[in-house]
Amino acid sequence: KAGVTQTPRYLIKTRGQQVTLSCSPISGHRSVSWYQQTPGQGLQFLFEYFSETQRNKGNFPGRFSGRQFSNSRSEMNVSTLELGDSALYLCASSGATPDGYTFGSGTRLTVV
Amino acid sequence: SQQGEEDPQALSIQEGENATMNCSYKTSINNLQWYRQNSGRGLVHLILIRSNEREKHSGRLRVTLDTSKKSSSLLITASRAADTASYFCAPAGYGGSNYKLTFGKGTLLTVNP
């Protein structure tokens, strides 16, 4: 079966712009989580959605937001981009019982 | 949250040797998961061990869990150059928080040919 698909793979944006990243989970998976990974901070949890509802949230400013659609696809949005938002953004999906996440290959965002 | 802390931060071994990585956590858990990440890629789920299990095997991987010490270890036997990657543990709690996996800095394993 198809894995978790993240688009785009690479993105370059300018400070102050906004960006939307997309994640298509494994078919049948209803939980989608987002992570930010940087060399300095490591892997940081952004938020988790389940059946279109945000169920868990990390400690990120309100510029970071997300949503989940009825088909479980998810998007995350970052507004007013800062240089420090440059990172690898990872999406992961899980089934009804959290017996392990399947991660996508990530979106590499560079803010210049 | 149930963030895991991996130790050591870096480990360098020769091909064929065994590699052991440790994980400590602070709160009670439902299960603990180990993941691998090759440079710049997504994480790959390796193995999950439940709180009522003490040891689990999968191929060349052996995971132990000691809930009294709140620690786990991952052993990779007969390592290969392809095992070079960062390894992360993720303790998972109960209920809705079970889905909020948090990761530590990981252990960077280098297997030299």
Coordinates of N, CA and C in Angstrom, one line a residue:
Chain A
K1 N 0.8 -1.2 0.0 CA 0.0 0.0 0.0 C 0.9 1.2 0.0
A2 N 0.3 2.4 -0.5 CA 1.1 3.6 -0.5 C 1.4 4.1 0.8
G3 N 2.6 4.7 0.9 CA 3.0 5.3 2.2 C 2.5 6.6 2.4
V4 N 3.1 7.3 3.4 CA 2.7 8.7 3.7 C 3.3 9.6 2.7
T5 N 2.5 10.4 2.0 CA 3.0 11.3 1.0 C 3.0 12.8 1.4
Q6 N 4.2 13.4 1.4 CA 4.3 14.8 1.7 C 4.7 15.6 0.5
T7 N 4.0 16.7 0.3 CA 4.3 17.6 -0.8 C 4.3 19.0 -0.3
P8 N 5.2 19.9 -0.9 CA 6.3 19.5 -1.8 C 7.5 18.9 -1.1
R9 N 8.4 18.4 -1.7 CA 9.6 17.9 -1.0 C 10.6 19.0 -0.6
Y10 N 10.7 20.0 -1.4 CA 11.5 21.1 -1.1 C 10.8 22.4 -1.4
L11 N 11.1 23.4 -0.6 CA 10.5 24.7 -0.7 C 11.4 25.8 -0.3
I12 N 11.4 26.9 -1.0 CA 12.2 28.1 -0.6 C 11.2 29.2 -0.5
K13 N 11.2 29.9 0.6 CA 10.3 31.0 0.8 C 11.1 32.2 1.4
T14 N 10.5 33.4 1.3 CA 11.1 34.6 1.8 C 10.5 34.9 3.1
R15 N 11.3 35.5 4.0 CA 10.8 36.0 5.3 C 9.5 36.8 5.1
G16 N 8.5 36.5 6.0 CA 7.3 37.3 5.9 C 6.2 36.6 5.1
Q17 N 6.6 35.7 4.2 CA 5.6 34.9 3.4 C 5.0 33.9 4.3
Q18 N 4.0 33.2 3.7 CA 3.3 32.1 4.4 C 3.5 30.9 3.5
V19 N 3.4 29.7 4.1 CA 3.6 28.5 3.4 C 2.5 27.4 3.8
T20 N 2.1 26.6 2.9 CA 1.2 25.5 3.3 C 1.9 24.2 2.8
L21 N 2.0 23.2 3.7 CA 2.5 21.9 3.4 C 1.4 20.9 3.5
S22 N 1.5 19.9 2.7 CA 0.5 18.9 2.6 C 0.9 17.5 3.0
C23 N 0.0 16.7 3.5 CA 0.4 15.3 4.0 C -0.8 14.4 3.7
S24 N -0.6 13.4 2.9 CA -1.6 12.4 2.7 C -1.2 11.1 3.4
P25 N -2.0 10.7 4.4 CA -1.7 9.6 5.3 C -1.9 8.3 4.5
I26 N -1.5 7.2 5.2 CA -1.8 5.9 4.7 C -3.3 5.7 4.7
S27 N -3.8 5.0 3.6 CA -5.3 4.8 3.5 C -5.8 4.1 4.8
G28 N -6.8 4.7 5.4 CA -7.4 4.1 6.6 C -6.9 4.7 7.9
H29 N -5.7 5.4 7.8 CA -5.2 6.0 9.0 C -5.9 7.3 9.3
R30 N -6.4 7.5 10.5 CA -7.1 8.7 10.8 C -6.3 9.7 11.7
S31 N -5.2 9.3 12.2 CA -4.4 10.2 13.0 C -3.2 10.7 12.2
V32 N -3.0 12.0 12.2 CA -1.9 12.6 11.5 C -1.2 13.5 12.4
S33 N 0.1 13.4 12.5 CA 0.9 14.3 13.4 C 2.0 15.0 12.5
W34 N 2.4 16.1 13.0 CA 3.4 16.9 12.3 C 4.5 17.2 13.3
Y35 N 5.7 17.2 12.7 CA 6.9 17.4 13.5 C 7.8 18.4 12.7
Q36 N 8.6 19.2 13.5 CA 9.6 20.1 12.9 C 11.0 19.5 13.4
Q37 N 11.9 19.4 12.5 CA 13.2 18.9 12.8 C 14.3 19.9 12.4
T38 N 15.0 20.4 13.4 CA 16.2 21.3 13.1 C 17.4 20.7 13.8
P39 N 18.6 21.1 13.3 CA 19.8 20.6 13.9 C 19.9 21.0 15.4
G40 N 19.4 22.2 15.7 CA 19.6 22.7 17.1 C 18.6 22.1 18.1
Q41 N 17.3 22.0 17.7 CA 16.2 21.6 18.5 C 15.8 20.2 18.4
G42 N 16.3 19.5 17.4 CA 15.9 18.1 17.2 C 14.5 18.0 16.6
L43 N 13.8 16.9 17.0 CA 12.5 16.7 16.5 C 11.5 17.2 17.5
Q44 N 10.7 18.2 17.1 CA 9.7 18.8 18.0 C 8.3 18.6 17.4
F45 N 7.4 18.2 18.4 CA 6.0 17.9 18.0 C 5.3 19.2 17.8
L46 N 4.6 19.2 16.7 CA 3.8 20.4 16.4 C 2.3 20.2 16.8
F47 N 1.7 19.3 16.2 CA 0.3 18.9 16.5 C -0.1 17.6 15.9
E48 N -1.3 17.1 16.4 CA -1.8 15.8 16.0 C -3.3 16.0 15.7
Y49 N -3.8 15.5 14.6 CA -5.2 15.6 14.2 C -5.7 14.2 14.2
F50 N -7.0 14.1 14.6 CA -7.7 12.8 14.5 C -9.1 13.1 14.1
S51 N -9.6 12.5 13.0 CA -11.0 12.8 12.6 C -11.3 14.3 12.5
E52 N -10.4 15.0 11.9 CA -10.6 16.5 11.6 C -10.5 17.3 12.9
T53 N -10.1 16.8 14.0 CA -10.0 17.5 15.2 C -8.6 17.5 15.7
Q54 N -8.1 18.7 16.2 CA -6.8 18.8 16.7 C -6.9 18.2 18.1
R55 N -6.1 17.1 18.4 CA -6.2 16.4 19.6 C -5.1 16.7 20.5
N56 N -3.9 16.9 20.0 CA -2.7 17.2 20.7 C -2.0 18.4 20.1
K57 N -1.3 19.2 20.9 CA -0.6 20.4 20.4 C 0.7 20.5 21.1
G58 N 1.7 20.9 20.4 CA 3.0 21.2 20.9 C 3.1 22.7 21.3
N59 N 4.3 23.1 21.7 CA 4.6 24.4 22.1 C 5.1 25.3 21.0
F60 N 4.3 25.6 20.0 CA 4.7 26.4 18.9 C 3.8 27.7 18.9
P61 N 4.3 28.8 18.4 CA 3.5 30.0 18.3 C 2.3 29.8 17.4
G62 N 1.3 30.7 17.5 CA 0.1 30.6 16.7 C 0.3 30.8 15.2
R63 N 1.5 31.1 14.8 CA 1.8 31.2 13.4 C 1.8 29.8 12.7
F64 N 1.9 28.8 13.5 CA 1.8 27.4 13.0 C 0.4 26.9 13.3
S65 N -0.2 26.5 12.2 CA -1.6 26.0 12.3 C -1.7 24.8 11.4
G66 N -2.8 24.1 11.6 CA -3.0 22.9 10.7 C -4.5 22.6 10.6
R67 N -4.8 21.7 9.8 CA -6.1 21.2 9.7 C -6.1 19.8 9.0
Q68 N -7.2 19.1 9.2 CA -7.4 17.8 8.6 C -8.7 17.8 7.9
F69 N -8.7 17.1 6.8 CA -9.9 17.0 6.0 C -10.6 15.7 6.3
S70 N -11.8 15.6 5.7 CA -12.6 14.4 6.0 C -12.0 13.1 5.4
N71 N -11.1 13.3 4.4 CA -10.4 12.1 3.9 C -9.1 11.8 4.6
S72 N -8.9 12.5 5.8 CA -7.7 12.4 6.6 C -6.5 13.1 6.1
R73 N -6.5 13.6 4.9 CA -5.4 14.4 4.5 C -5.2 15.6 5.4
S74 N -4.0 16.0 5.5 CA -3.8 17.2 6.5 C -2.9 18.2 5.8
E75 N -3.1 19.4 6.2 CA -2.2 20.5 5.8 C -1.7 21.2 7.1
M76 N -0.5 21.8 7.0 CA -0.1 22.7 8.0 C 0.4 24.0 7.3
N77 N 0.1 25.1 8.0 CA 0.4 26.4 7.5 C 1.3 27.1 8.5
V78 N 2.2 27.8 7.9 CA 3.1 28.7 8.7 C 3.0 30.1 8.1
S79 N 2.5 31.0 8.9 CA 2.4 32.4 8.4 C 3.5 33.2 8.9
T80 N 3.8 34.4 8.2 CA 4.8 35.3 8.6 C 6.1 34.5 8.9
L81 N 6.6 33.9 7.9 CA 7.8 33.1 8.0 C 9.0 33.8 8.6
E82 N 9.7 33.1 9.4 CA 11.0 33.6 10.0 C 12.1 32.7 9.6
L83 N 13.3 33.3 9.6 CA 14.5 32.5 9.2 C 14.6 31.2 10.0
G84 N 14.2 31.3 11.3 CA 14.3 30.1 12.2 C 13.3 29.0 11.9
D85 N 12.4 29.3 11.0 CA 11.4 28.3 10.6 C 12.0 27.3 9.5
S86 N 13.2 27.6 9.1 CA 13.9 26.7 8.2 C 14.1 25.4 8.9
A87 N 13.6 24.3 8.2 CA 13.6 23.0 8.9 C 13.1 21.9 8.0
L88 N 13.2 20.7 8.5 CA 12.6 19.6 7.8 C 11.2 19.3 8.5
Y89 N 10.1 19.4 7.8 CA 8.8 19.2 8.4 C 8.4 17.8 8.1
L90 N 8.1 17.0 9.1 CA 7.7 15.6 8.9 C 6.3 15.4 9.3
C91 N 5.6 14.6 8.6 CA 4.3 14.2 8.8 C 4.3 12.7 9.1
A92 N 3.4 12.3 10.0 CA 3.3 10.8 10.3 C 1.8 10.4 10.5
S93 N 1.5 9.2 10.1 CA 0.1 8.8 10.3 C 0.1 7.5 11.1
S94 N -1.0 7.3 11.8 CA -1.2 6.1 12.6 C -2.6 5.6 12.5
G95 N -2.8 4.3 12.7 CA -4.1 3.7 12.6 C -4.9 3.9 13.9
A96 N -5.9 3.1 14.1 CA -6.8 3.2 15.3 C -6.1 3.0 16.6
T97 N -5.2 2.0 16.6 CA -4.3 1.8 17.8 C -2.9 2.3 17.4
P98 N -2.3 3.1 18.3 CA -1.0 3.7 17.9 C 0.1 2.7 18.1
D99 N 0.1 1.7 17.2 CA 1.2 0.7 17.2 C 2.4 1.1 16.4
G100 N 2.5 2.4 16.2 CA 3.7 2.8 15.5 C 3.2 3.8 14.4
Y101 N 4.0 4.8 14.2 CA 3.8 5.8 13.2 C 4.5 5.4 11.9
T102 N 3.9 5.8 10.8 CA 4.5 5.8 9.5 C 4.8 7.2 9.1
F103 N 6.1 7.5 8.9 CA 6.5 8.9 8.5 C 6.6 9.0 7.0
G104 N 6.3 10.3 6.6 CA 6.6 10.6 5.2 C 8.1 11.0 5.1
S105 N 8.5 11.3 3.9 CA 9.9 11.7 3.7 C 10.2 13.2 4.0
G106 N 9.2 13.9 4.3 CA 9.4 15.3 4.8 C 9.4 16.3 3.7
T107 N 9.2 17.6 4.2 CA 9.3 18.7 3.3 C 10.4 19.6 3.9
R108 N 11.4 19.8 3.0 CA 12.5 20.7 3.5 C 12.2 22.1 3.1
L109 N 12.0 22.9 4.2 CA 11.6 24.3 4.0 C 12.8 25.2 4.3
T110 N 13.2 26.1 3.4 CA 14.3 27.0 3.6 C 13.7 28.4 3.5
V111 N 13.9 29.2 4.5 CA 13.4 30.6 4.5 C 14.6 31.5 4.4
V112 N 14.5 32.4 3.4 CA 15.7 33.3 3.1 C 15.3 34.7 3.3
Chain B
S1 N 4.7 15.4 29.1 CA 4.7 14.5 28.0 C 5.8 13.4 28.4
Q2 N 5.8 12.3 27.5 CA 6.7 11.3 27.9 C 8.0 11.3 26.9
Q3 N 8.7 12.3 27.0 CA 9.9 12.4 26.1 C 10.9 11.4 26.5
G4 N 11.5 10.7 25.5 CA 12.6 9.8 25.8 C 13.9 10.5 25.6
E5 N 14.9 10.1 26.4 CA 16.3 10.6 26.2 C 17.2 9.5 25.9
E6 N 17.9 9.6 24.7 CA 18.7 8.5 24.3 C 20.2 8.7 24.7
D7 N 20.8 7.6 24.9 CA 22.2 7.6 25.4 C 22.9 6.4 24.8
P8 N 24.2 6.6 24.2 CA 24.9 7.8 24.1 C 24.4 8.7 23.0
Q9 N 24.9 9.9 22.9 CA 24.5 10.7 21.8 C 25.1 10.3 20.5
A10 N 26.3 9.7 20.5 CA 26.9 9.2 19.3 C 27.7 7.9 19.7
L11 N 27.7 7.0 18.7 CA 28.3 5.7 18.9 C 28.9 5.3 17.5
S12 N 30.2 4.9 17.6 CA 30.9 4.5 16.4 C 31.5 3.1 16.6
I13 N 31.1 2.2 15.7 CA 31.6 0.8 15.8 C 32.0 0.3 14.5
Q14 N 32.6 -0.9 14.5 CA 33.0 -1.6 13.2 C 31.9 -2.5 12.8
E15 N 31.9 -2.7 11.5 CA 30.9 -3.7 10.9 C 31.1 -5.0 11.6
G16 N 30.0 -5.7 11.9 CA 30.0 -7.0 12.6 C 29.9 -6.9 14.1
E17 N 30.2 -5.7 14.7 CA 30.0 -5.6 16.1 C 28.6 -5.3 16.5
N18 N 28.3 -5.4 17.8 CA 27.0 -5.1 18.3 C 26.9 -3.7 18.7
A19 N 25.7 -3.1 18.6 CA 25.5 -1.7 19.0 C 24.4 -1.7 20.1
T20 N 24.6 -1.0 21.2 CA 23.6 -0.9 22.2 C 23.3 0.6 22.5
M21 N 22.0 0.9 22.4 CA 21.6 2.3 22.7 C 20.6 2.2 23.8
N22 N 20.6 3.2 24.7 CA 19.7 3.2 25.8 C 18.7 4.4 25.8
C23 N 17.6 4.2 26.4 CA 16.6 5.3 26.5 C 16.0 5.4 27.9
S24 N 15.9 6.6 28.4 CA 15.3 6.8 29.7 C 14.1 7.7 29.5
Y25 N 13.1 7.5 30.4 CA 11.9 8.3 30.3 C 11.4 8.6 31.8
K26 N 10.4 9.5 31.9 CA 10.1 9.9 33.3 C 8.7 9.5 33.8
T27 N 7.8 9.2 32.9 CA 6.4 8.9 33.4 C 6.0 7.5 33.0
S28 N 4.9 7.1 33.5 CA 4.4 5.7 33.2 C 4.0 5.7 31.7
I29 N 4.2 4.5 31.1 CA 3.9 4.4 29.7 C 3.0 3.3 29.3
N30 N 2.4 3.4 28.2 CA 1.6 2.3 27.6 C 2.5 1.4 26.8
N31 N 3.4 2.0 26.0 CA 4.4 1.3 25.2 C 5.6 2.2 24.9
L32 N 6.6 1.7 24.3 CA 7.8 2.4 23.9 C 8.2 2.0 22.6
Q33 N 8.4 2.9 21.7 CA 8.7 2.6 20.3 C 10.1 3.1 20.0
W34 N 10.8 2.4 19.1 CA 12.1 2.8 18.5 C 12.0 3.1 17.1
Y35 N 12.7 4.2 16.6 CA 12.6 4.6 15.3 C 14.1 4.8 14.8
R36 N 14.3 4.7 13.5 CA 15.5 5.0 12.8 C 15.3 6.0 11.8
Q37 N 16.3 6.9 11.7 CA 16.3 8.0 10.7 C 17.6 8.0 9.9
N38 N 17.5 7.8 8.7 CA 18.7 8.0 7.8 C 18.8 9.5 7.5
S39 N 20.0 10.0 7.2 CA 20.2 11.4 7.1 C 19.2 12.1 6.2
G40 N 18.5 13.1 6.8 CA 17.6 13.9 6.0 C 16.3 13.3 5.6
R41 N 16.0 12.1 6.1 CA 14.8 11.4 5.6 C 13.8 11.3 6.7
G42 N 12.7 10.6 6.4 CA 11.7 10.4 7.5 C 12.1 9.3 8.4
L43 N 11.4 9.2 9.5 CA 11.7 8.2 10.5 C 11.1 6.9 10.1
V44 N 11.7 5.8 10.4 CA 11.2 4.4 10.1 C 10.9 3.7 11.5
H45 N 9.7 3.2 11.6 CA 9.4 2.5 12.9 C 10.1 1.2 12.9
L46 N 10.8 0.9 14.0 CA 11.5 -0.4 14.1 C 10.8 -1.4 14.9
I47 N 10.4 -1.0 16.1 CA 9.8 -2.0 17.0 C 9.1 -1.3 18.1
L48 N 8.1 -1.9 18.6 CA 7.3 -1.4 19.7 C 7.3 -2.5 20.8
I49 N 7.5 -2.0 22.0 CA 7.4 -2.9 23.2 C 6.4 -2.4 24.2
R50 N 5.5 -3.2 24.6 CA 4.4 -2.8 25.5 C 4.9 -2.8 27.0
S51 N 4.2 -2.1 27.8 CA 4.7 -1.9 29.2 C 4.7 -3.2 30.0
N52 N 3.9 -4.2 29.5 CA 3.9 -5.5 30.2 C 4.9 -6.5 29.6
E53 N 5.7 -6.1 28.6 CA 6.7 -6.9 28.0 C 8.1 -6.5 28.5
R54 N 9.0 -7.5 28.6 CA 10.3 -7.2 29.1 C 11.3 -7.2 28.0
E55 N 11.0 -8.0 27.0 CA 12.0 -8.2 25.9 C 11.3 -8.5 24.6
K56 N 11.8 -8.0 23.5 CA 11.2 -8.3 22.2 C 12.3 -8.3 21.2
H57 N 12.1 -9.2 20.2 CA 13.1 -9.4 19.1 C 12.4 -9.1 17.8
S58 N 13.2 -8.6 16.9 CA 12.8 -8.5 15.5 C 14.1 -8.5 14.6
G59 N 14.3 -9.7 14.0 CA 15.5 -9.8 13.2 C 16.7 -9.6 14.0
R60 N 17.6 -8.7 13.6 CA 18.8 -8.4 14.4 C 18.6 -7.4 15.5
L61 N 17.4 -7.0 15.8 CA 17.1 -6.1 16.8 C 16.6 -6.8 18.1
R62 N 17.0 -6.3 19.2 CA 16.5 -6.8 20.5 C 16.3 -5.6 21.4
V63 N 15.1 -5.5 21.9 CA 14.7 -4.4 22.7 C 14.3 -4.9 24.1
T64 N 14.8 -4.3 25.1 CA 14.4 -4.6 26.5 C 13.7 -3.4 27.1
L65 N 12.9 -3.7 28.1 CA 12.2 -2.6 28.8 C 12.1 -2.9 30.3
D66 N 12.6 -1.9 31.1 CA 12.5 -2.1 32.5 C 11.7 -0.9 33.0
T67 N 10.4 -1.2 33.3 CA 9.5 -0.1 33.7 C 9.8 0.4 35.1
S68 N 10.5 -0.4 36.0 CA 10.8 0.0 37.3 C 11.9 1.0 37.3
K69 N 12.8 0.9 36.3 CA 13.9 1.9 36.1 C 13.5 2.9 35.0
K70 N 12.4 2.8 34.4 CA 12.0 3.7 33.3 C 13.1 3.8 32.3
S71 N 13.5 2.6 31.8 CA 14.5 2.6 30.8 C 14.3 1.5 29.8
S72 N 14.9 1.7 28.6 CA 14.8 0.7 27.6 C 16.2 0.7 26.9
S73 N 16.5 -0.5 26.2 CA 17.7 -0.5 25.4 C 17.4 -1.2 24.1
L74 N 18.1 -0.8 23.1 CA 18.0 -1.3 21.8 C 19.4 -1.9 21.4
L75 N 19.4 -3.2 21.1 CA 20.6 -3.9 20.7 C 20.5 -4.2 19.2
I76 N 21.5 -3.8 18.4 CA 21.6 -4.2 17.0 C 22.7 -5.2 17.0
T77 N 22.5 -6.4 16.6 CA 23.6 -7.4 16.5 C 24.1 -7.4 15.1
A78 N 25.4 -7.8 15.0 CA 26.1 -8.0 13.7 C 25.8 -6.8 12.8
S79 N 26.2 -5.6 13.3 CA 25.9 -4.4 12.6 C 26.5 -4.4 11.2
R80 N 25.8 -3.6 10.3 CA 26.2 -3.4 8.9 C 26.3 -1.9 8.7
A81 N 27.1 -1.6 7.6 CA 27.2 -0.2 7.3 C 25.9 0.5 7.0
A82 N 24.9 -0.3 6.5 CA 23.6 0.2 6.3 C 22.8 0.6 7.5
D83 N 23.3 0.2 8.7 CA 22.7 0.5 10.0 C 23.0 1.9 10.4
T84 N 24.0 2.5 9.7 CA 24.4 3.9 10.1 C 23.2 4.8 9.9
A85 N 22.8 5.4 11.1 CA 21.6 6.3 11.1 C 21.5 6.8 12.5
S86 N 20.5 7.7 12.7 CA 20.1 8.1 14.1 C 19.0 7.3 14.6
Y87 N 19.0 7.0 15.8 CA 18.0 6.1 16.4 C 17.3 6.9 17.6
F88 N 16.0 6.8 17.6 CA 15.2 7.5 18.5 C 14.2 6.6 19.3
C89 N 14.0 6.9 20.6 CA 13.0 6.2 21.3 C 11.9 7.1 21.5
A90 N 10.7 6.6 21.6 CA 9.5 7.4 21.9 C 8.5 6.6 22.8
P91 N 8.6 7.1 24.1 CA 7.6 6.5 25.1 C 6.2 7.0 24.8
A92 N 5.2 6.1 24.8 CA 3.9 6.5 24.5 C 3.0 6.3 25.7
G93 N 2.2 7.4 26.0 CA 1.3 7.3 27.2 C 0.0 6.6 26.9
Y94 N -1.0 7.0 27.7 CA -2.3 6.4 27.6 C -3.3 7.4 26.9
G95 N -4.4 6.9 26.4 CA -5.5 7.7 25.9 C -5.0 8.5 24.7
G96 N -5.6 9.7 24.6 CA -5.3 10.6 23.5 C -3.8 11.0 23.5
S97 N -3.2 11.1 24.7 CA -1.8 11.4 24.7 C -0.9 10.4 24.1
N98 N -1.5 9.2 23.9 CA -0.7 8.1 23.3 C -0.3 8.5 21.9
Y99 N -1.0 9.4 21.3 CA -0.7 9.8 19.9 C 0.3 11.0 19.9
K100 N 0.7 11.5 21.1 CA 1.6 12.6 21.1 C 3.0 12.1 21.4
L101 N 3.6 11.5 20.4 CA 5.0 11.0 20.6 C 6.0 12.1 20.6
T102 N 6.8 12.1 21.6 CA 7.9 13.1 21.6 C 9.2 12.4 21.6
F103 N 10.2 13.0 20.9 CA 11.5 12.3 20.7 C 12.6 13.1 21.3
G104 N 13.6 12.4 21.7 CA 14.8 13.1 22.2 C 15.7 13.4 21.1
K105 N 17.0 13.6 21.4 CA 18.0 14.0 20.4 C 18.5 12.9 19.6
G106 N 18.2 11.6 20.1 CA 18.6 10.5 19.4 C 20.1 10.0 19.6
T107 N 20.4 8.8 19.1 CA 21.7 8.3 19.2 C 22.2 8.2 17.7
L108 N 23.3 8.9 17.4 CA 23.8 8.8 16.0 C 24.8 7.6 16.0
L109 N 24.4 6.5 15.3 CA 25.2 5.3 15.1 C 25.9 5.4 13.8
T110 N 27.2 5.2 13.9 CA 28.1 5.1 12.7 C 28.7 3.7 12.7
V111 N 28.4 3.0 11.6 CA 29.0 1.7 11.5 C 30.1 1.7 10.4
N112 N 31.3 1.5 10.7 CA 32.4 1.7 9.8 C 32.7 0.3 9.1
P113 N 32.8 0.4 7.8 CA 33.1 -0.9 7.0 C 34.5 -1.4 7.3

